[in-house]
């Protein structure tokens, strides 16, 4: 402080006795001197004084001096010392951190540096001034400029990135500093570039174009790779910035054969165990592993990942990583990250997957590395992040690789005779039924990954039998899982088993059938699904149960008679209801951990309690959710549709009827109106005619009276008729008819005469007939007399004749 | 993959003249009729053979839009070659060549080889710029000229390879300072002995697409 005061004294002259100038006044005078003095020395001294004050009184110096300082950068460029003071002063003003000197000044706003930055960059030309100063070779100026740029970038990254991009050669100038042979500048430039490249793809590409990777690998090499200091870490951080989510740069990195150049970074000397790992080395190796992962990250395009994976295997990088995995004395967090890295280097690449399948751990007895890793996974004593890493690595080992999937299931099948050595399948089964929840979850999920998109293995795994107790009949793995699902009360185990069963049964009717045959399986699911608790985790459980139940409906081949697709559907609709079912499925995708898991294949959780949902399961769920809801809806919808349709039809009908009646009504109304009109008109007509009638009657009587008054004289002439011509005609006719009558009378007389004659004749003949009849009767009498006579005569004759014949017969 | 030299190229020119398609045709031997607008800059690479030597081409395909012009300028300095492209069916893209050339000359190193390319030569019926005009412009400004079609691949190989030949000749003449990487030229890791051998091994002729290295 004394120095400061004396410094001020020399600049400002001795203060007036008894009157201490305020800080603001002092600053004002210094600023004025810096901008107006004609002597360079004066301006330089003023700047030096301002610099000295700027840490403690940055508010005052910044508020009054910003413009002047900027001006000095432009006008006093030639004097390095002055420019340097100005730069340092500016750097103090905009510094993002709080100075010790400021600690007793609570009134200074926290973001003061940010505010001054904003003021400084308001004119983009100011940045150009700084870029121009980078051309200055003077050590102090160059360093101060870089430092000022770092401060500005820290405060306003995006704005300054845009300004710098807009300046031709802006980025290139900074890149040039990386080749500065003064280490301090080079190192500060590294920090500057890390800030500059953060999240800006265009700048990242320009930096890469300006041979950044070459420079950085040179520095890495000279600094001794992983054994180097913090500069190594800075180089790696810059590389990470350049590559992260920048496919163009990753492509460039790959094409530029830089992957090969990474190899020396992973050379772990044999004596590392004795040498130990310094914290810096841990940081360095951690960054290197991040670098590898950035190249093969699952979020990159598949083609880039695949290309990089192949190169990594070809150049031996994968092998180096495996060496770290198997080396002793590697710190746990490095080991964890290496396991994750190995996972991503092999993920989906059959050759690399095969490679780590054959790595043998230097244990006794020698075991495959995969086995050793899985043993750690189901070991409660291992650190939690390490266990998660092993799961991820194992998932990557199985990812889209039917061979490794088959190999895992194979170790569980009865045919495998190799009983002596521990197999991956046995470890997972052990974990599945162990009392450690995390082991349950890890094992179930690991097993699940052997079944993804692999119906063959789903069916193969159905054949797996477990000997639960000595002497009892073996139980199938699926049934044991189902049993465990019913017995366990732990959320993690339940969720893990539900995910495993869902993956197992999806697209595999055989597994569905087997699951449905398990005792109590359906009841358990229905109970879980229809549960009504509202805790987040309970909702998840209900949703997963609903999901599995729906899978059992959708992929049901009706082979289990009492649990056919239809009967299950009815059960679900009756016990749960369609809306509740849909809502419960929805709960799954709303769960926080589900959403976190769905983002990245790697399980990224901070605490063991958050281990709940798996990425691949999320994929399965997403792909099936819609299908399943539809599948369950089918029948329901049909019914509803019919109902809706029938009611619709009814409605239509009613509407039609109403419409009909309506028209009818209006018709009738019209008719009525017409009739009423007619009636009225008729009535009036009637009235008219009645009136006319009475009028006529009156007239009539009047006329009659008139007629009777003068009828006689009037009727006489009426009787005189002219002679009718028809009369002559009638007379002639009468004459004719009279003639005819006389003629006929005459004829009649003649006929009567003849009739009289005939009657006489008839009388005569009747008389004759009577006579004859009389004669006949006489004759008849005579005949009878004779007959009698004859008979008596005959009988007398016969008496004689009878004897004779008798005599004759004897 | 060992190479004798590495050349950095940039492709510049108005938007829509087919810069990205030229690159795609050269690196992947395919044509994509509908191409997204290039944002900023995209990278591509391929190995070619010149004079029995393996030469790696790293190509930065720039965005033609005015908004990206300042970004594009950052690439001039470090490039050994530039393909300046116009569209023979659009007169305006030819008219803008002067501006492009000024920009390139201003920001690049003076030795940068510029190849003038009239693209879309397959669209003869819609031609607005005569081949002679292109030739004249190239002669006037000391450029190499060629008409290409990224669609039919006509002259695409030649455009990239001839540019490389030009650079190669300049190296032979000692014009380029090959030890200054800022010129966009790098000597391969085992230049002294691997040059000829590497070329023989690759079988020369058709250069493999830069898919793997």
PDB file of N, CA and C in Angstrom, chain B residues 13 15 21 41-42 52 64 67 69 95 114 122 135 137 174 177 187 198-199 207:
ATOM      1  N   UNK B  13     -16.807 -20.687 -54.037  1.00  0.00           N
ATOM      2  CA  UNK B  13     -17.696 -20.272 -55.114  1.00  0.00           C
ATOM      3  C   UNK B  13     -19.086 -20.016 -54.566  1.00  0.00           C
ATOM      4  N   UNK B  15     -23.129 -19.956 -53.737  1.00  0.00           N
ATOM      5  CA  UNK B  15     -23.957 -21.031 -53.215  1.00  0.00           C
ATOM      6  C   UNK B  15     -24.712 -21.710 -54.359  1.00  0.00           C
ATOM      7  N   UNK B  21     -21.255 -31.278 -54.093  1.00  0.00           N
ATOM      8  CA  UNK B  21     -21.455 -32.411 -54.994  1.00  0.00           C
ATOM      9  C   UNK B  21     -20.147 -32.816 -55.664  1.00  0.00           C
ATOM     10  N   UNK B  41     -18.264 -25.248 -42.889  1.00  0.00           N
ATOM     11  CA  UNK B  41     -17.295 -25.955 -43.717  1.00  0.00           C
ATOM     12  C   UNK B  41     -17.417 -27.451 -43.451  1.00  0.00           C
ATOM     13  N   UNK B  42     -17.282 -28.271 -44.515  1.00  0.00           N
ATOM     14  CA  UNK B  42     -17.270 -29.719 -44.305  1.00  0.00           C
ATOM     15  C   UNK B  42     -15.974 -30.309 -44.851  1.00  0.00           C
ATOM     16  N   UNK B  52       3.725 -41.504 -59.544  1.00  0.00           N
ATOM     17  CA  UNK B  52       4.094 -42.675 -58.734  1.00  0.00           C
ATOM     18  C   UNK B  52       4.142 -42.399 -57.249  1.00  0.00           C
ATOM     19  N   UNK B  64     -21.170 -21.472 -49.544  1.00  0.00           N
ATOM     20  CA  UNK B  64     -21.101 -20.379 -50.509  1.00  0.00           C
ATOM     21  C   UNK B  64     -21.867 -19.142 -50.083  1.00  0.00           C
ATOM     22  N   UNK B  67     -23.303 -15.230 -45.693  1.00  0.00           N
ATOM     23  CA  UNK B  67     -23.224 -15.208 -44.230  1.00  0.00           C
ATOM     24  C   UNK B  67     -21.983 -15.931 -43.720  1.00  0.00           C
ATOM     25  N   UNK B  69     -19.081 -16.039 -45.290  1.00  0.00           N
ATOM     26  CA  UNK B  69     -17.903 -15.584 -46.010  1.00  0.00           C
ATOM     27  C   UNK B  69     -16.687 -15.382 -45.098  1.00  0.00           C
ATOM     28  N   UNK B  95     -20.181 -14.079 -62.937  1.00  0.00           N
ATOM     29  CA  UNK B  95     -19.877 -12.654 -62.717  1.00  0.00           C
ATOM     30  C   UNK B  95     -19.217 -12.420 -61.360  1.00  0.00           C
ATOM     31  N   UNK B 114      -4.928 -22.057 -57.963  1.00  0.00           N
ATOM     32  CA  UNK B 114      -6.384 -21.923 -58.079  1.00  0.00           C
ATOM     33  C   UNK B 114      -6.832 -22.550 -59.391  1.00  0.00           C
ATOM     34  N   UNK B 122     -23.196 -30.966 -67.780  1.00  0.00           N
ATOM     35  CA  UNK B 122     -24.208 -31.880 -68.339  1.00  0.00           C
ATOM     36  C   UNK B 122     -25.465 -31.116 -68.767  1.00  0.00           C
ATOM     37  N   UNK B 135     -12.571 -19.976 -70.296  1.00  0.00           N
ATOM     38  CA  UNK B 135     -11.158 -20.090 -70.682  1.00  0.00           C
ATOM     39  C   UNK B 135     -10.484 -18.729 -70.661  1.00  0.00           C
ATOM     40  N   UNK B 137     -11.373 -16.053 -68.953  1.00  0.00           N
ATOM     41  CA  UNK B 137     -11.220 -15.553 -67.590  1.00  0.00           C
ATOM     42  C   UNK B 137     -10.013 -16.198 -66.916  1.00  0.00           C
ATOM     43  N   UNK B 174      10.533 -25.919 -56.372  1.00  0.00           N
ATOM     44  CA  UNK B 174      11.025 -25.255 -55.170  1.00  0.00           C
ATOM     45  C   UNK B 174      10.293 -23.973 -54.839  1.00  0.00           C
ATOM     46  N   UNK B 177       7.465 -23.637 -49.990  1.00  0.00           N
ATOM     47  CA  UNK B 177       8.306 -24.015 -48.856  1.00  0.00           C
ATOM     48  C   UNK B 177       7.601 -25.156 -48.136  1.00  0.00           C
ATOM     49  N   UNK B 187       4.738 -33.009 -45.601  1.00  0.00           N
ATOM     50  CA  UNK B 187       5.500 -34.152 -46.118  1.00  0.00           C
ATOM     51  C   UNK B 187       5.070 -35.374 -45.332  1.00  0.00           C
ATOM     52  N   UNK B 198       5.377 -46.950 -51.663  1.00  0.00           N
ATOM     53  CA  UNK B 198       3.961 -46.860 -51.290  1.00  0.00           C
ATOM     54  C   UNK B 198       3.088 -46.797 -52.519  1.00  0.00           C
ATOM     55  N   UNK B 199       3.535 -46.041 -53.509  1.00  0.00           N
ATOM     56  CA  UNK B 199       2.733 -45.902 -54.712  1.00  0.00           C
ATOM     57  C   UNK B 199       2.615 -47.231 -55.424  1.00  0.00           C
ATOM     58  N   UNK B 207      -7.285 -44.163 -57.752  1.00  0.00           N
ATOM     59  CA  UNK B 207      -6.987 -43.966 -56.337  1.00  0.00           C
ATOM     60  C   UNK B 207      -8.175 -44.443 -55.508  1.00  0.00           C
TER      61      UNK B 207
END
